[in-house]
Coordinates of C-alpha atoms in Angstrom, one line a residue:
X1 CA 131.1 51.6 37.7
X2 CA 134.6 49.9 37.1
X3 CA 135.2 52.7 33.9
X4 CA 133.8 55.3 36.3
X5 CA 136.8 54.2 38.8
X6 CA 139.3 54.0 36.4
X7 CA 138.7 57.5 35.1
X8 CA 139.0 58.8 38.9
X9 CA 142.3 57.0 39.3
X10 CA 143.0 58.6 35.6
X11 CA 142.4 61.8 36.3
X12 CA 144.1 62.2 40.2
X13 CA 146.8 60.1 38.2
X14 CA 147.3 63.2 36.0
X15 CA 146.6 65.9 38.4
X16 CA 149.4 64.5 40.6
X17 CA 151.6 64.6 37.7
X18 CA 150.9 68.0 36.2
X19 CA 151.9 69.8 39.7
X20 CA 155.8 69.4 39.4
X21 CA 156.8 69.5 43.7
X22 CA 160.2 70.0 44.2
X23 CA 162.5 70.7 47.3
X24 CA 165.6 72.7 47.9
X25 CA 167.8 71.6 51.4
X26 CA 169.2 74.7 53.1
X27 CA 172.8 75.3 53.2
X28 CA 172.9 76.0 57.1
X29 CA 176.5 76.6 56.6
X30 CA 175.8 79.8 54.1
X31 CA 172.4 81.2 55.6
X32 CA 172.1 83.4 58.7
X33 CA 169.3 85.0 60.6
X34 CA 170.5 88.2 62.1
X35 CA 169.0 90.1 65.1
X36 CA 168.6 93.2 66.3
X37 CA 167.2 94.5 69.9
X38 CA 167.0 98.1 70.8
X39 CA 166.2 100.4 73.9
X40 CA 163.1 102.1 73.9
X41 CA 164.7 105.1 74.8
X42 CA 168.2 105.0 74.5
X43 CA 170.0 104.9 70.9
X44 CA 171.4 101.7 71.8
X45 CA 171.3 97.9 70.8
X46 CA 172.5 94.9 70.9
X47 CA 172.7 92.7 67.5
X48 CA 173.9 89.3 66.5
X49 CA 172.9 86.0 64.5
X50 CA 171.7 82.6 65.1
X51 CA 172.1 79.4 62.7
X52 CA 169.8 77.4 61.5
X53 CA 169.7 73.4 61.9
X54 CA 168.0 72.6 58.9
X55 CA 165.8 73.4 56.4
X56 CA 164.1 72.9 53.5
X57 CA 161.9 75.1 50.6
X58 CA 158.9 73.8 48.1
X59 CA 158.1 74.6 45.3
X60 CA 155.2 73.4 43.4
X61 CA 155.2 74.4 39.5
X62 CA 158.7 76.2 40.3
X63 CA 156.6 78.4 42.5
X64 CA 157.8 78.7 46.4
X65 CA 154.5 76.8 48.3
X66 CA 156.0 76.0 51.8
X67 CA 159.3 75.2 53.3
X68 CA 160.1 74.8 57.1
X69 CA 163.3 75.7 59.1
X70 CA 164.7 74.7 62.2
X71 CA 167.1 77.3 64.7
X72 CA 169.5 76.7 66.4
X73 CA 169.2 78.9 69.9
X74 CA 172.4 77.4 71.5
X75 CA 174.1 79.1 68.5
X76 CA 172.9 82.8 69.5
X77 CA 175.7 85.6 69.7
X78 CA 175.6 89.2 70.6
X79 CA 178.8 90.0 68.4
X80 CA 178.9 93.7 69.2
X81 CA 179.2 93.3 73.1
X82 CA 182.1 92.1 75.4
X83 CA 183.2 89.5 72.7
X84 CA 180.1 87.3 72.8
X85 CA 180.3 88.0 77.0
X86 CA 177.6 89.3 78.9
X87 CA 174.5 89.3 77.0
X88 CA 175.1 86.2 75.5
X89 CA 174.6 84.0 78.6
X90 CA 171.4 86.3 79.4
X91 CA 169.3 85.7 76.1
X92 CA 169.8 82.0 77.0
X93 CA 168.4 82.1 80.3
X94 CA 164.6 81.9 81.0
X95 CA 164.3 85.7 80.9
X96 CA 164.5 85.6 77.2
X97 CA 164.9 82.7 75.0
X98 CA 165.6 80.0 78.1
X99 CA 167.7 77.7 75.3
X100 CA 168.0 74.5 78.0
X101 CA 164.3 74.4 78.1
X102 CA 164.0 75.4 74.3
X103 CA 167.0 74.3 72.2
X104 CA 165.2 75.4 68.9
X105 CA 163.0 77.7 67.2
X106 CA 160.9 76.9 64.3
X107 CA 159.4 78.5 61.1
X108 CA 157.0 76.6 59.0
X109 CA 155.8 78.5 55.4
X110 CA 152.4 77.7 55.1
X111 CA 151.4 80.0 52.2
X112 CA 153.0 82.2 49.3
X113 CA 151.8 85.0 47.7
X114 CA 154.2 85.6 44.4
X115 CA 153.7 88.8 42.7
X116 CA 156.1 88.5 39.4
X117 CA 156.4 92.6 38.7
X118 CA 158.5 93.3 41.6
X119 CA 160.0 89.2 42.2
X120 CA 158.1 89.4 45.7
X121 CA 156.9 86.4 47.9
X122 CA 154.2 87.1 50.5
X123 CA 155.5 84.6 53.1
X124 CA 152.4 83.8 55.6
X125 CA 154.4 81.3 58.2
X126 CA 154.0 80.0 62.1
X127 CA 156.7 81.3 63.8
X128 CA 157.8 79.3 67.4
X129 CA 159.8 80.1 69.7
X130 CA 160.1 79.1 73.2
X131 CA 157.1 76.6 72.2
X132 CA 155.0 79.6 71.8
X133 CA 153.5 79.2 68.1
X134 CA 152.4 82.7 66.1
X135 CA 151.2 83.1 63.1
X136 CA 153.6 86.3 60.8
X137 CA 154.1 87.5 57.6
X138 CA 156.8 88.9 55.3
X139 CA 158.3 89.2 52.1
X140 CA 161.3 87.7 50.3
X141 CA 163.2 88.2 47.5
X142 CA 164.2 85.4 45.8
X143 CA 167.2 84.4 43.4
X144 CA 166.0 82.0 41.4
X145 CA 169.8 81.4 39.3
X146 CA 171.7 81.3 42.6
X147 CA 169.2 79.8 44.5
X148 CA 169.0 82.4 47.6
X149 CA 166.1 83.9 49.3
X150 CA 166.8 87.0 51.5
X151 CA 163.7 88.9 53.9
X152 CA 163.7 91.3 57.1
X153 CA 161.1 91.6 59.3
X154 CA 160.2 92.3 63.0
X155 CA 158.0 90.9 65.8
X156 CA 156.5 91.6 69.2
X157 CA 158.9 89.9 71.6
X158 CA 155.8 89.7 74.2
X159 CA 154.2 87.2 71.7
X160 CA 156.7 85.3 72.1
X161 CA 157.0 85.5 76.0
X162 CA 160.5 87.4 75.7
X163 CA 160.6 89.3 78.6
X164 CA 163.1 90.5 81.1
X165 CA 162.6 89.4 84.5
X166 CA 163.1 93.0 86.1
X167 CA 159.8 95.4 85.6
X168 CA 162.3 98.9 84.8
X169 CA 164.4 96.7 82.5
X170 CA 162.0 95.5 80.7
X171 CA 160.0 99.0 79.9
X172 CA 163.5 100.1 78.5
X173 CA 163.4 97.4 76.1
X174 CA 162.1 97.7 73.1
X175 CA 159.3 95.5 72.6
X176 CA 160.4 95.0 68.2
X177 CA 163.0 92.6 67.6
X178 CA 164.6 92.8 63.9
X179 CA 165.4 89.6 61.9
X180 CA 167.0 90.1 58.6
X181 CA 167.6 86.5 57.1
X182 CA 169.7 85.1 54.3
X183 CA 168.9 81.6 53.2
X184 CA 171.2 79.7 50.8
X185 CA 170.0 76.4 49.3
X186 CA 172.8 74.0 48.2
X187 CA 170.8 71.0 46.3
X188 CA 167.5 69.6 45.3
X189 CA 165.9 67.0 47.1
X190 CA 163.0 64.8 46.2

């Protein structure tokens, strides 16, 4: 029974060993999630970014196999509007994002797809916001030599509970809001 034991210990010993983990901190000072809100039917639209907190990136076998990343909402703009006027105070209030109540979105990778011929990641993630969790998916490229991961993708800002508190305004809203994201990772962590 004791060499039976041993062998276990052995053998998760090596296991453990044999899957090389590794994490990469995110440069929050070099990544940037940009947004993009339209009309439904006007060809108009609002755009800015947000900045992240924090973050991080695994990778198991120098494969990406999770990471998680924390937003800053406080840090919202609408650039291309009234000098970061207007609009700006609006998404913070409880008719969209309502940042006193909800400081920070999150994103937590939970599985990767990697298919080597094209140097695509299928991201599956949970995606919160407003303390609403979702689950999405989308896929990055990834730099391996400069250590950058870049994606776009889009959600249903009902999901979410993103809503405008007037019923006309919110029809002429589009319901798809566009994320393109650059993430930069500084250093390795263990």
């Amino acid at each position: 029974m004791k060499k039976l034991s041993c062998f276990l210990v052995l053998l998760m010993s090596l296991s453990a060993i044999c899957q090389t983990q590794k994490s990469f901190i995110l440069d929050v000072n070099q990544s940037v999630l940009n947004w993009k809100g339209t009309y439904a039917f006007q060809f108009s639209e609002h755009s800015g970014t947000v900045r992240f907190k924090k973050g991080s990136l695994i990778t198991t076998n120098d494969h990406i196999s999770g990471g998680s990343f924390v937003i800053d909402m406080n840090s919202i703009t609408n650039e291309d509007y009234r000098h970061n006027e207007g609009p700006v105070n609006h998404l913070k209030n409880d008719d969209f994002f309502d940042v006193p109540k909800y400081p920070e979105a999150r994103l937590t990778i939970r599985k990767v797809s990697y298919f080597e011929a094209d140097n695509q990641h299928k991201m599956e993630a949970d995606l919160t916001i407003k303390g609403i969790t979702k689950p999405i998916e989308f896929w990055a490229t990834v730099d391996g030599a400069t250590k950058t991961m870049s994606t776009r993708f889009k959600i249903d800002r009902q999901d979410w509970g993103i809503t405008y508190n007037n019923k006309l305004k919110n029809h002429a809203i589009s319901d798809a809001i566009e994320f393109e994201v650059f993430l930069d990772f500084k250093n390795e962590g263990n």
